[in-house]
mmCIF file of C-alpha atoms in Angstrom:
data_model
loop_
_atom_site.group_PDB
_atom_site.id
_atom_site.type_symbol
_atom_site.label_atom_id
_atom_site.label_comp_id
_atom_site.label_asym_id
_atom_site.label_seq_id
_atom_site.Cartn_x
_atom_site.Cartn_y
_atom_site.Cartn_z
ATOM 1 C CA MET Q 1 22.309 26.564 -7.933
ATOM 2 C CA ILE Q 2 20.471 29.809 -8.050
ATOM 3 C CA THR Q 3 21.045 32.972 -6.055
ATOM 4 C CA LEU Q 4 18.685 34.285 -3.455
ATOM 5 C CA GLU Q 5 18.005 37.482 -5.430
ATOM 6 C CA GLU Q 6 17.101 35.542 -8.566
ATOM 7 C CA VAL Q 7 14.736 33.225 -6.758
ATOM 8 C CA ALA Q 8 13.108 35.944 -4.655
ATOM 9 C CA GLY Q 9 12.097 37.589 -7.930
ATOM 10 C CA ARG Q 10 9.895 34.555 -8.646
ATOM 11 C CA PHE Q 11 7.731 35.298 -5.615
ATOM 12 C CA PRO Q 12 6.193 38.728 -5.980
ATOM 13 C CA GLY Q 13 5.970 40.639 -2.731
ATOM 14 C CA LEU Q 14 8.650 38.522 -1.032
ATOM 15 C CA ALA Q 15 11.469 40.618 0.394
ATOM 16 C CA PRO Q 16 14.916 38.998 0.203
ATOM 17 C CA GLN Q 17 15.546 40.101 3.822
ATOM 18 C CA GLU Q 18 12.620 37.927 4.897
ATOM 19 C CA VAL Q 19 14.210 34.956 3.158
ATOM 20 C CA VAL Q 20 17.526 35.679 4.873
ATOM 21 C CA LEU Q 21 15.656 35.579 8.168
ATOM 22 C CA TRP Q 22 14.254 32.149 7.225
ATOM 23 C CA ILE Q 23 17.735 30.953 6.344
ATOM 24 C CA GLU Q 24 19.047 32.138 9.714
ATOM 25 C CA ARG Q 25 16.263 30.241 11.458
ATOM 26 C CA ARG Q 26 17.204 27.186 9.396
ATOM 27 C CA TRP Q 27 13.760 26.874 7.908
ATOM 28 C CA LEU Q 28 15.603 27.102 4.626
ATOM 29 C CA ARG Q 29 19.029 25.548 4.195
ATOM 30 C CA ALA Q 30 20.636 27.777 1.633
ATOM 31 C CA GLU Q 31 24.418 28.046 1.459
ATOM 32 C CA ARG Q 32 26.634 31.108 1.422
ATOM 33 C CA ALA Q 33 28.234 31.820 -1.930
ATOM 34 C CA ALA Q 34 32.008 31.344 -1.975
ATOM 35 C CA ASP Q 35 32.567 35.092 -1.881
ATOM 36 C CA GLY Q 36 30.375 35.342 1.205
ATOM 37 C CA GLY Q 37 27.970 37.745 -0.474
ATOM 38 C CA THR Q 38 24.704 36.173 -1.456
ATOM 39 C CA TRP Q 39 23.004 32.875 -0.707
ATOM 40 C CA LEU Q 40 22.775 29.936 -3.104
ATOM 41 C CA LEU Q 41 19.754 27.660 -3.368
ATOM 42 C CA THR Q 42 19.448 24.213 -4.919
ATOM 43 C CA GLU Q 43 16.222 22.989 -6.542
ATOM 44 C CA VAL Q 44 15.169 21.347 -3.280
ATOM 45 C CA ASP Q 45 15.686 24.635 -1.503
ATOM 46 C CA VAL Q 46 13.583 26.434 -4.088
ATOM 47 C CA ALA Q 47 10.741 23.967 -3.524
ATOM 48 C CA ARG Q 48 11.179 24.460 0.214
ATOM 49 C CA LEU Q 49 11.020 28.200 -0.307
ATOM 50 C CA SER Q 50 7.673 27.864 -2.114
ATOM 51 C CA LEU Q 51 6.404 25.871 0.855
ATOM 52 C CA LEU Q 52 7.542 28.598 3.258
ATOM 53 C CA VAL Q 53 5.951 31.292 1.089
ATOM 54 C CA GLU Q 54 2.751 29.289 0.966
ATOM 55 C CA LEU Q 55 2.646 28.908 4.742
ATOM 56 C CA ARG Q 56 3.942 32.260 5.874
ATOM 57 C CA VAL Q 57 2.660 34.578 3.120
ATOM 58 C CA THR Q 58 -0.331 32.958 1.400
ATOM 59 C CA LEU Q 59 -1.803 31.333 4.507
ATOM 60 C CA ASP Q 60 -0.434 34.096 6.755
ATOM 61 C CA LEU Q 61 0.659 31.588 9.384
ATOM 62 C CA ASP Q 62 1.895 33.032 12.679
ATOM 63 C CA GLU Q 63 5.620 33.475 12.966
ATOM 64 C CA GLU Q 64 5.550 31.493 16.236
ATOM 65 C CA ALA Q 65 3.509 28.709 14.689
ATOM 66 C CA MET Q 66 5.941 28.210 11.818
ATOM 67 C CA PRO Q 67 8.571 26.101 13.661
ATOM 68 C CA VAL Q 68 5.874 23.819 15.022
ATOM 69 C CA VAL Q 69 4.228 23.352 11.650
ATOM 70 C CA LEU Q 70 7.541 22.826 9.887
ATOM 71 C CA SER Q 71 8.718 20.346 12.485
ATOM 72 C CA LEU Q 72 5.505 18.335 12.162
ATOM 73 C CA LEU Q 73 5.669 18.420 8.374
ATOM 74 C CA ASP Q 74 9.293 17.353 8.394
ATOM 75 C CA GLN Q 75 8.571 14.498 10.757
ATOM 76 C CA LEU Q 76 5.728 13.341 8.568
ATOM 77 C CA TYR Q 77 7.926 13.329 5.510
ATOM 78 C CA ASP Q 78 10.707 11.593 7.437
ATOM 79 C CA ALA Q 79 8.276 8.810 8.135
ATOM 80 C CA ARG Q 80 7.012 8.692 4.584
ATOM 81 C CA ARG Q 81 10.557 8.684 3.249
ATOM 82 C CA ALA Q 82 11.509 5.867 5.578
ATOM 83 C CA LEU Q 83 8.420 3.931 4.528
ATOM 84 C CA ARG Q 84 9.275 4.435 0.873
ATOM 85 C CA CYS Q 85 12.801 3.163 1.482
ATOM 86 C CA LEU Q 86 11.397 0.089 3.161
ATOM 87 C CA LEU Q 87 8.843 -0.570 0.443
ATOM 88 C CA ALA Q 88 11.458 -0.070 -2.264
ATOM 89 C CA ALA Q 89 13.775 -2.478 -0.437
ATOM 90 C CA LEU Q 90 10.912 -4.925 -0.150
ATOM 91 C CA GLU Q 91 10.220 -4.684 -3.866
ATOM 92 C CA ASP Q 92 13.687 -6.091 -4.547
ATOM 93 C CA GLN Q 93 13.206 -9.147 -2.321
ATOM 94 C CA PRO Q 94 12.195 -12.613 -3.498
ATOM 95 C CA GLU Q 95 8.455 -13.163 -3.738
ATOM 96 C CA ALA Q 96 8.326 -15.521 -0.742
ATOM 97 C CA LEU Q 97 10.063 -13.043 1.522
ATOM 98 C CA ARG Q 98 7.853 -10.215 0.337
ATOM 99 C CA ARG Q 99 4.788 -12.231 1.090
ATOM 100 C CA ALA Q 100 6.096 -13.175 4.499
ATOM 101 C CA VAL Q 101 6.753 -9.540 5.385
ATOM 102 C CA LEU Q 102 3.374 -8.356 4.101
ATOM 103 C CA ASP Q 103 1.676 -11.215 5.973
ATOM 104 C CA ALA Q 104 3.488 -10.250 9.118
ATOM 105 C CA ALA Q 105 2.505 -6.611 8.633
ATOM 106 C CA ALA Q 106 -1.137 -7.547 8.150
ATOM 107 C CA TRP Q 107 -0.790 -9.672 11.236
ATOM 108 C CA GLN Q 108 0.526 -6.739 13.236
ATOM 109 C CA ALA Q 109 -2.347 -4.613 12.037
ATOM 110 C CA ARG Q 110 -4.963 -7.024 13.367
ATOM 111 C CA ASP Q 111 -3.580 -6.964 16.907
ATOM 112 C CA MET Z 1 20.775 24.834 -23.264
ATOM 113 C CA ASP Z 2 18.580 24.809 -26.342
ATOM 114 C CA ASP Z 3 15.949 22.304 -27.286
ATOM 115 C CA PRO Z 4 17.901 19.329 -28.682
ATOM 116 C CA TYR Z 5 15.297 18.794 -31.412
ATOM 117 C CA LYS Z 6 15.871 22.344 -32.649
ATOM 118 C CA VAL Z 7 19.646 21.971 -32.413
ATOM 119 C CA LEU Z 8 19.504 18.966 -34.725
ATOM 120 C CA GLY Z 9 16.722 20.456 -36.833
ATOM 121 C CA VAL Z 10 14.450 17.404 -36.520
ATOM 122 C CA ALA Z 11 10.802 16.989 -35.586
ATOM 123 C CA ARG Z 12 9.877 15.832 -32.076
ATOM 124 C CA ASP Z 13 8.604 12.570 -33.473
ATOM 125 C CA ALA Z 14 11.577 11.985 -35.762
ATOM 126 C CA ALA Z 15 12.724 8.398 -36.156
ATOM 127 C CA ALA Z 16 16.039 7.392 -34.600
ATOM 128 C CA GLU Z 17 17.487 6.933 -38.052
ATOM 129 C CA ASP Z 18 16.602 10.517 -39.068
ATOM 130 C CA ILE Z 19 18.126 11.864 -35.891
ATOM 131 C CA ARG Z 20 21.337 9.990 -36.659
ATOM 132 C CA LYS Z 21 21.450 11.341 -40.202
ATOM 133 C CA ALA Z 22 20.839 14.901 -39.049
ATOM 134 C CA TYR Z 23 23.573 14.556 -36.482
ATOM 135 C CA ARG Z 24 26.108 13.237 -39.012
ATOM 136 C CA ARG Z 25 25.375 16.013 -41.431
ATOM 137 C CA LEU Z 26 25.603 18.786 -38.811
ATOM 138 C CA ALA Z 27 28.632 17.275 -37.097
ATOM 139 C CA LYS Z 28 30.550 17.262 -40.386
ATOM 140 C CA GLN Z 29 29.437 20.795 -41.111
ATOM 141 C CA TRP Z 30 30.435 22.204 -37.714
ATOM 142 C CA HIS Z 31 33.424 20.081 -36.778
ATOM 143 C CA PRO Z 32 36.028 22.420 -35.234
ATOM 144 C CA ASP Z 33 38.815 20.906 -37.321
ATOM 145 C CA THR Z 34 37.067 21.778 -40.542
ATOM 146 C CA ASN Z 35 36.071 25.247 -39.332
ATOM 147 C CA PRO Z 36 39.255 26.680 -37.810
ATOM 148 C CA ASP Z 37 38.299 30.200 -38.823
ATOM 149 C CA LYS Z 38 34.728 30.240 -37.504
ATOM 150 C CA PRO Z 39 34.776 31.242 -33.812
ATOM 151 C CA GLY Z 40 31.350 29.790 -32.924
ATOM 152 C CA ALA Z 41 31.953 26.453 -34.581
ATOM 153 C CA GLU Z 42 33.287 24.632 -31.546
ATOM 154 C CA ALA Z 43 30.399 25.665 -29.295
ATOM 155 C CA ARG Z 44 27.942 24.741 -31.998
ATOM 156 C CA PHE Z 45 29.595 21.360 -32.447
ATOM 157 C CA LYS Z 46 29.405 20.705 -28.713
ATOM 158 C CA ALA Z 47 25.728 21.600 -28.667
ATOM 159 C CA ILE Z 48 25.090 19.231 -31.573
ATOM 160 C CA SER Z 49 26.961 16.398 -29.845
ATOM 161 C CA ALA Z 50 25.097 16.979 -26.599
ATOM 162 C CA ALA Z 51 21.745 17.049 -28.374
ATOM 163 C CA TYR Z 52 22.569 13.807 -30.152
ATOM 164 C CA ALA Z 53 23.772 12.179 -26.943
ATOM 165 C CA LEU Z 54 20.377 12.902 -25.430
ATOM 166 C CA LEU Z 55 18.159 12.009 -28.370
ATOM 167 C CA SER Z 56 20.079 8.894 -29.446
ATOM 168 C CA ASP Z 57 19.456 7.258 -26.081
ATOM 169 C CA PRO Z 58 15.828 6.079 -26.192
ATOM 170 C CA GLU Z 59 15.495 6.188 -22.436
ATOM 171 C CA LEU Z 60 16.923 9.678 -22.059
ATOM 172 C CA ARG Z 61 14.881 10.861 -25.005
ATOM 173 C CA ALA Z 62 11.690 9.512 -23.450
ATOM 174 C CA ARG Z 63 12.510 11.164 -20.150
ATOM 175 C CA PHE Z 64 13.199 14.445 -21.896
ATOM 176 C CA ASP Z 65 9.915 14.172 -23.801
ATOM 177 C CA ARG Z 66 8.083 13.616 -20.530
ATOM 178 C CA GLY Z 67 9.797 16.678 -19.066
ATOM 179 C CA GLU Z 68 11.633 14.713 -16.385
ATOM 180 C CA ILE Z 69 15.052 15.977 -17.444
ATOM 181 C CA ASP Z 70 16.108 19.177 -19.168
ATOM 182 C CA ALA Z 71 18.212 19.454 -22.318
ATOM 183 C CA ALA Z 72 21.402 19.244 -20.240
ATOM 184 C CA GLY Z 73 20.178 15.939 -18.792
ATOM 185 C CA ALA Z 74 19.677 17.410 -15.321
ATOM 186 C CA GLU Z 75 16.768 16.222 -13.218
ATOM 187 C CA ARG Z 76 13.860 18.549 -13.241
ATOM 188 C CA ALA Z 77 11.605 19.113 -10.322
ATOM 189 C CA PRO Z 78 8.821 16.556 -10.656
ATOM 190 C CA ALA Z 79 5.679 17.886 -12.236
ATOM 191 C CA GLY Z 80 3.571 19.923 -9.907
ATOM 192 C CA GLY Z 81 6.635 21.262 -8.161
ATOM 193 C CA GLY Z 82 5.026 21.063 -4.743
ATOM 194 C CA TRP Z 83 6.996 20.404 -1.616
ATOM 195 C CA ARG Z 84 5.639 16.868 -1.282
ATOM 196 C CA ASP Z 85 7.212 15.814 -4.578
ATOM 197 C CA TRP Z 86 10.594 16.712 -3.188
ATOM 198 C CA ALA Z 87 10.080 15.915 0.446
ATOM 199 C CA GLU Z 88 9.678 12.199 -0.124
ATOM 200 C CA THR Z 89 12.754 11.820 -2.304
ATOM 201 C CA GLY Z 90 16.225 11.216 -0.936
ATOM 202 C CA ARG Z 91 17.052 14.847 -1.581
ATOM 203 C CA GLY Z 92 14.194 15.908 0.638
ATOM 204 C CA ALA Z 93 16.188 14.445 3.548
ATOM 205 C CA ARG Z 94 18.001 17.755 3.527
ATOM 206 C CA TYR Z 95 15.022 18.963 5.527
ATOM 207 C CA ARG Z 96 14.634 16.077 7.890
ATOM 208 C CA SER Z 97 13.265 16.973 11.263
ATOM 209 C CA GLN Z 98 15.839 17.742 13.904
ATOM 210 C CA PRO Z 99 15.216 16.494 17.416
ATOM 211 C CA GLY Z 100 16.064 19.169 19.954
ATOM 212 C CA GLY Z 101 16.637 22.086 17.686
ATOM 213 C CA PHE Z 102 18.252 22.544 14.351
ATOM 214 C CA GLU Z 103 21.745 21.202 13.967
ATOM 215 C CA ASP Z 104 23.893 21.551 10.941
ATOM 216 C CA PRO Z 105 22.447 19.169 8.345
ATOM 217 C CA GLY Z 106 25.941 18.465 7.026
ATOM 218 C CA GLY Z 107 25.255 17.751 3.409
ATOM 219 C CA GLY Z 108 23.257 15.190 1.520
ATOM 220 C CA PHE Z 109 21.526 11.923 2.155
ATOM 221 C CA ASP Z 110 23.555 8.901 3.096
ATOM 222 C CA GLU Z 111 23.122 5.485 4.589
ATOM 223 C CA ALA Z 112 23.565 6.702 8.130
ATOM 224 C CA ASP Z 113 20.627 9.017 7.520
ATOM 225 C CA LEU Z 114 18.482 6.133 6.402
ATOM 226 C CA GLU Z 115 19.406 4.106 9.443
ATOM 227 C CA GLU Z 116 18.548 7.012 11.636
ATOM 228 C CA PHE Z 117 15.200 7.466 9.878
ATOM 229 C CA LEU Z 118 14.345 3.844 10.307
ATOM 230 C CA ALA Z 119 15.455 3.887 13.898
ATOM 231 C CA ARG Z 120 13.350 6.934 14.612
ATOM 232 C CA ALA Z 121 10.381 5.910 12.563
ATOM 233 C CA PHE Z 122 10.137 2.391 13.930
ATOM 234 C CA GLY Z 123 11.740 2.772 17.312
ATOM 235 C CA THR Z 124 14.433 0.224 16.528
ATOM 236 C CA ARG Z 125 18.006 0.622 17.569
ATOM 237 C CA THR Z 126 20.628 0.068 14.953
ATOM 238 C CA GLY Z 127 24.323 0.662 14.521
ATOM 239 C CA ALA Z 128 26.543 2.323 17.074
ATOM 240 C CA GLY Z 129 23.704 3.390 19.345
ATOM 241 C CA ALA Z 130 22.563 -0.159 19.983
ATOM 242 C CA ARG Z 131 22.240 -1.168 23.606
ATOM 243 C CA PRO Z 132 24.473 -4.032 24.787
ATOM 244 C CA ARG Z 133 22.368 -7.188 25.088
ATOM 245 C CA GLY Z 134 22.489 -10.952 25.228
ATOM 246 C CA PRO Z 135 22.109 -13.228 22.204
ATOM 247 C CA MET Z 136 18.839 -12.508 20.413
ATOM 248 C CA ARG Z 137 16.095 -15.053 20.151
ATOM 249 C CA GLY Z 138 15.141 -15.762 16.559
ATOM 250 C CA ALA Z 139 12.319 -13.770 15.036
ATOM 251 C CA ASP Z 140 8.852 -15.234 14.908
ATOM 252 C CA ILE Z 141 7.501 -16.053 11.487
ATOM 253 C CA ARG Z 142 3.936 -14.870 11.087
ATOM 254 C CA ALA Z 143 1.777 -16.299 8.388
ATOM 255 C CA THR Z 144 -1.865 -16.373 7.466
ATOM 256 C CA LEU Z 145 -3.414 -19.702 6.648
ATOM 257 C CA ARG Z 146 -6.661 -19.754 4.709
ATOM 258 C CA LEU Z 147 -8.659 -22.890 5.316
ATOM 259 C CA PRO Z 148 -11.828 -24.219 3.726
ATOM 260 C CA PHE Z 149 -14.693 -24.323 6.218
ATOM 261 C CA LEU Z 150 -14.848 -28.103 6.373
ATOM 262 C CA ASP Z 151 -11.108 -28.522 6.984
ATOM 263 C CA ALA Z 152 -11.325 -26.131 9.913
ATOM 264 C CA ALA Z 153 -14.413 -27.893 11.288
ATOM 265 C CA ARG Z 154 -13.113 -31.436 10.894
ATOM 266 C CA GLY Z 155 -9.449 -30.721 11.520
ATOM 267 C CA ALA Z 156 -6.700 -31.130 8.940
ATOM 268 C CA VAL Z 157 -2.969 -31.347 8.410
ATOM 269 C CA ARG Z 158 -1.357 -28.788 6.172
ATOM 270 C CA THR Z 159 2.159 -28.615 4.798
ATOM 271 C CA VAL Z 160 3.308 -25.028 4.858
ATOM 272 C CA THR Z 161 6.351 -23.703 3.012
ATOM 273 C CA LEU Z 162 8.172 -21.047 5.005
ATOM 274 C CA PRO Z 163 9.972 -18.063 3.489
ATOM 275 C CA ASP Z 164 13.333 -19.744 4.043
ATOM 276 C CA GLY Z 165 12.276 -22.803 2.042
ATOM 277 C CA ARG Z 166 11.615 -25.149 4.965
ATOM 278 C CA THR Z 167 8.341 -26.996 5.023
ATOM 279 C CA VAL Z 168 6.517 -27.739 8.232
ATOM 280 C CA GLN Z 169 3.469 -29.819 9.029
ATOM 281 C CA LEU Z 170 0.715 -27.841 10.698
ATOM 282 C CA THR Z 171 -1.967 -29.798 12.494
ATOM 283 C CA ILE Z 172 -5.228 -27.915 12.540
ATOM 284 C CA PRO Z 173 -7.394 -29.223 15.368
ATOM 285 C CA ALA Z 174 -11.036 -29.988 14.598
ATOM 286 C CA GLY Z 175 -13.252 -27.014 15.307
ATOM 287 C CA THR Z 176 -10.584 -24.369 14.760
ATOM 288 C CA GLU Z 177 -12.291 -21.002 14.620
ATOM 289 C CA ASP Z 178 -11.620 -18.058 12.357
ATOM 290 C CA GLY Z 179 -8.874 -15.898 13.853
ATOM 291 C CA THR Z 180 -7.264 -18.700 15.865
ATOM 292 C CA VAL Z 181 -3.495 -18.432 16.003
ATOM 293 C CA LEU Z 182 -1.582 -21.688 15.849
ATOM 294 C CA ARG Z 183 1.894 -21.541 17.357
ATOM 295 C CA LEU Z 184 4.675 -23.920 16.452
ATOM 296 C CA ALA Z 185 7.405 -23.292 18.999
ATOM 297 C CA GLY Z 186 10.933 -23.181 17.622
ATOM 298 C CA GLN Z 187 9.863 -23.186 13.990
ATOM 299 C CA GLY Z 188 10.589 -19.486 13.448
ATOM 300 C CA MET Z 189 13.852 -17.909 12.379
ATOM 301 C CA PRO Z 190 17.013 -19.270 14.024
ATOM 302 C CA GLY Z 191 18.294 -17.268 16.983
ATOM 303 C CA GLU Z 192 21.797 -15.964 17.520
ATOM 304 C CA PRO Z 193 24.217 -18.565 18.910
ATOM 305 C CA GLY Z 194 23.053 -19.529 22.371
ATOM 306 C CA ALA Z 195 19.513 -18.255 21.902
ATOM 307 C CA PRO Z 196 16.417 -20.203 20.911
ATOM 308 C CA ALA Z 197 14.750 -19.984 17.538
ATOM 309 C CA GLY Z 198 11.570 -17.980 17.130
ATOM 310 C CA ASP Z 199 8.111 -19.469 16.762
ATOM 311 C CA LEU Z 200 5.900 -19.956 13.765
ATOM 312 C CA LEU Z 201 2.598 -18.181 14.271
ATOM 313 C CA ALA Z 202 -0.137 -19.010 11.820
ATOM 314 C CA ALA Z 203 -3.368 -17.030 11.948
ATOM 315 C CA VAL Z 204 -6.194 -19.138 10.575
ATOM 316 C CA GLU Z 205 -8.704 -17.551 8.251
ATOM 317 C CA VAL Z 206 -11.668 -19.817 7.730
ATOM 318 C CA GLU Z 207 -13.385 -19.468 4.393
ATOM 319 C CA PRO Z 208 -17.149 -19.252 4.501
ATOM 320 C CA HIS Z 209 -19.136 -22.294 3.391
ATOM 321 C CA ARG Z 210 -21.958 -22.353 0.886
ATOM 322 C CA PHE Z 211 -24.352 -24.075 3.304
ATOM 323 C CA PHE Z 212 -22.822 -24.335 6.774
ATOM 324 C CA ARG Z 213 -22.255 -21.638 9.336
ATOM 325 C CA ARG Z 214 -20.503 -21.818 12.649
ATOM 326 C CA GLU Z 215 -22.165 -20.667 15.864
ATOM 327 C CA GLY Z 216 -19.875 -21.558 18.715
ATOM 328 C CA ARG Z 217 -19.750 -25.365 18.727
ATOM 329 C CA ASP Z 218 -22.925 -25.697 16.698
ATOM 330 C CA ILE Z 219 -23.116 -25.904 12.948
ATOM 331 C CA LEU Z 220 -26.074 -24.105 11.411
ATOM 332 C CA LEU Z 221 -27.645 -25.313 8.213
ATOM 333 C CA GLU Z 222 -30.574 -23.685 6.483
ATOM 334 C CA LEU Z 223 -32.603 -26.441 4.842
ATOM 335 C CA PRO Z 224 -35.159 -25.710 2.140
ATOM 336 C CA VAL Z 225 -38.205 -28.009 2.328
ATOM 337 C CA THR Z 226 -41.261 -28.108 0.128
ATOM 338 C CA LEU Z 227 -44.680 -27.124 1.370
ATOM 339 C CA LYS Z 228 -45.743 -30.758 1.189
ATOM 340 C CA GLU Z 229 -42.755 -31.937 3.246
ATOM 341 C CA ALA Z 230 -43.430 -29.261 5.851
ATOM 342 C CA VAL Z 231 -47.115 -30.093 6.190
ATOM 343 C CA LEU Z 232 -46.995 -33.870 5.910
ATOM 344 C CA GLY Z 233 -43.575 -34.494 7.369
ATOM 345 C CA ALA Z 234 -40.737 -36.354 5.648
ATOM 346 C CA ARG Z 235 -37.464 -38.175 6.049
ATOM 347 C CA ILE Z 236 -34.734 -36.261 4.224
ATOM 348 C CA GLU Z 237 -31.016 -36.742 3.628
ATOM 349 C CA VAL Z 238 -29.187 -33.690 4.936
ATOM 350 C CA PRO Z 239 -25.484 -32.899 4.790
ATOM 351 C CA THR Z 240 -23.465 -32.614 7.994
ATOM 352 C CA ILE Z 241 -19.798 -31.815 8.285
ATOM 353 C CA ALA Z 242 -19.163 -35.548 8.620
ATOM 354 C CA GLY Z 243 -21.342 -36.656 5.699
ATOM 355 C CA PRO Z 244 -25.082 -37.020 4.985
ATOM 356 C CA VAL Z 245 -27.499 -38.257 7.652
ATOM 357 C CA THR Z 246 -31.254 -38.869 7.562
ATOM 358 C CA LEU Z 247 -33.358 -36.246 9.295
ATOM 359 C CA THR Z 248 -37.013 -36.650 10.190
ATOM 360 C CA ILE Z 249 -39.114 -33.584 9.501
ATOM 361 C CA PRO Z 250 -42.138 -33.857 11.782
ATOM 362 C CA PRO Z 251 -45.537 -33.157 10.221
ATOM 363 C CA ARG Z 252 -46.743 -29.557 10.484
ATOM 364 C CA SER Z 253 -43.280 -28.026 10.710
ATOM 365 C CA ALA Z 254 -43.366 -24.254 10.443
ATOM 366 C CA ASP Z 255 -40.967 -22.131 8.479
ATOM 367 C CA GLY Z 256 -37.960 -21.302 10.688
ATOM 368 C CA SER Z 257 -38.332 -24.440 12.875
ATOM 369 C CA ARG Z 258 -35.008 -25.521 14.318
ATOM 370 C CA LEU Z 259 -34.282 -29.242 14.376
ATOM 371 C CA ARG Z 260 -31.281 -30.541 16.216
ATOM 372 C CA LEU Z 261 -28.944 -33.294 15.050
ATOM 373 C CA ARG Z 262 -27.297 -34.229 18.300
ATOM 374 C CA GLY Z 263 -23.501 -34.420 18.321
ATOM 375 C CA ARG Z 264 -23.130 -33.440 14.685
ATOM 376 C CA GLY Z 265 -21.421 -30.122 15.464
ATOM 377 C CA VAL Z 266 -17.797 -29.593 16.445
ATOM 378 C CA GLN Z 267 -16.265 -30.579 19.781
ATOM 379 C CA GLY Z 268 -19.520 -32.075 21.082
ATOM 380 C CA GLY Z 269 -21.749 -29.396 19.592
ATOM 381 C CA HIS Z 270 -24.840 -30.109 17.496
ATOM 382 C CA GLN Z 271 -25.957 -29.385 14.002
ATOM 383 C CA VAL Z 272 -28.966 -27.122 13.976
ATOM 384 C CA VAL Z 273 -31.152 -27.374 10.910
ATOM 385 C CA VAL Z 274 -33.324 -24.345 10.236
ATOM 386 C CA LEU Z 275 -36.240 -25.141 7.952
ATOM 387 C CA LYS Z 276 -37.061 -22.850 5.112
ATOM 388 C CA VAL Z 277 -40.474 -23.736 3.706
ATOM 389 C CA LEU Z 278 -40.733 -23.094 0.004
ATOM 390 C CA VAL Z 279 -44.118 -22.128 -1.369
ATOM 391 C CA PRO Z 280 -44.378 -23.356 -4.966
ATOM 392 C CA THR Z 281 -43.893 -20.445 -7.332
ATOM 393 C CA GLY Z 282 -44.820 -22.349 -10.499
ATOM 394 C CA VAL Z 283 -48.390 -22.816 -11.720
ATOM 395 C CA GLU Z 284 -50.192 -25.332 -9.474
ATOM 396 C CA PRO Z 285 -53.888 -25.315 -10.526
ATOM 397 C CA GLU Z 286 -54.854 -28.189 -8.199
ATOM 398 C CA LEU Z 287 -53.327 -26.487 -5.188
ATOM 399 C CA GLU Z 288 -54.985 -23.210 -6.043
ATOM 400 C CA ALA Z 289 -58.356 -24.901 -6.611
ATOM 401 C CA PHE Z 290 -58.044 -26.663 -3.267
ATOM 402 C CA LEU Z 291 -57.052 -23.505 -1.377
ATOM 403 C CA LYS Z 292 -60.064 -21.613 -2.800
ATOM 404 C CA THR Z 293 -62.463 -24.088 -1.238
ATOM 405 C CA TRP Z 294 -60.382 -24.696 1.876
ATOM 406 C CA THR Z 295 -61.491 -23.270 5.215
ATOM 407 C CA PRO Z 296 -58.740 -23.704 7.828
ATOM 408 C CA ARG Z 297 -59.881 -25.178 11.149
ATOM 409 C CA ASP Z 298 -57.621 -22.808 12.949
ATOM 410 C CA ARG Z 299 -59.381 -19.505 12.348
ATOM 411 C CA THR Z 300 -56.973 -17.301 14.326
ATOM 412 C CA ASN Z 301 -55.713 -14.301 12.449
ATOM 413 C CA PRO Z 302 -51.899 -14.559 12.182
ATOM 414 C CA ARG Z 303 -51.764 -10.750 12.092
ATOM 415 C CA ALA Z 304 -53.899 -10.293 15.179
ATOM 416 C CA GLY Z 305 -52.909 -7.217 17.160
ATOM 417 C CA MET Z 306 -50.450 -5.932 14.598
ATOM 418 C CA LEU Z 307 -52.502 -2.895 13.770
ATOM 419 C CA ASP Z 308 -53.185 -1.667 17.323
ATOM 420 C CA LEU Z 309 -49.808 -0.146 18.146
#
């Protein structure tokens, strides 16, 4: 866990108030510190913050476009995560079952 | 936390045995019981133990060396540090997309999340949200069956082992084409009580043949013949899908002539033999001498009209 002030220092030109705004919009899921003062970020949140900085600051994406872009990105990664789960689950199956599933998938693809 | 190699005072490529020795020596030196008067001894001892715990485990040590974990053993962001590296891990589910606005994510990744992902990604309904329904028919088993060309042309019987260990006999009718799907009703997965089993669906992939090709019901065969055979005519043994037959090459057969062997195709089709006349490529002095003095009776220019476009 790292505080908002600490992490904002890693991105020059990024005002902590801007990040608070992102948290309020739920683009970033930081948590309030126990004393209610600052915000705490996990490593995932820090990576998310770099994504937001990249989109909003580096690429200067429109404020209105941000929710759309984020929603599409998140959906894409949902799908990729789900696919990974499936493939990982498949990896653990007996060879015959794996082949049957892959056959069936190839079969679906040819329709 | 400090670099465990520095804490133990060993090189990064130190052997396990050296690491153990260094640890023993330092642990004795800094053991809190033997250093009651040194205030930093306990912390130092803990650091030494932690460093040894990491470096004595070959797997942890390797992961540390690769930068996957830090000295405290905590996961590091994967190299690159981009969003993608996180987004596809379980922890990235913290930022899963929220239908109809952003609700409270309510903590980490659990099984219910996975079910929801799968349900949303593949449009299936699982768990509590499932619609009430009657007993489900068993799933179809889909398989691909690769067949040699001749087996598909003549028909064959194949024993197929299914994923659940059952074996079934598949009859491949003569003349089965590439891409045909054979269905064996009721040979799929069993259904729920009161519902029928699924079907076995086998998609046939026909392997190409060295000589034969399929064209609808006809079988095409390209047949090389010598110049002499083409000019003088010949009786030649040619292969068909049902075995060799004798074919008469009429005299003066041109390259590309198509000769038909009636009924030698599939399902009443024919075998079509396409002649490929081979001009001798070796040294043939007699042939060359003859051609030099030879004046063809047919004096038409085979290239007539080609130049006036």
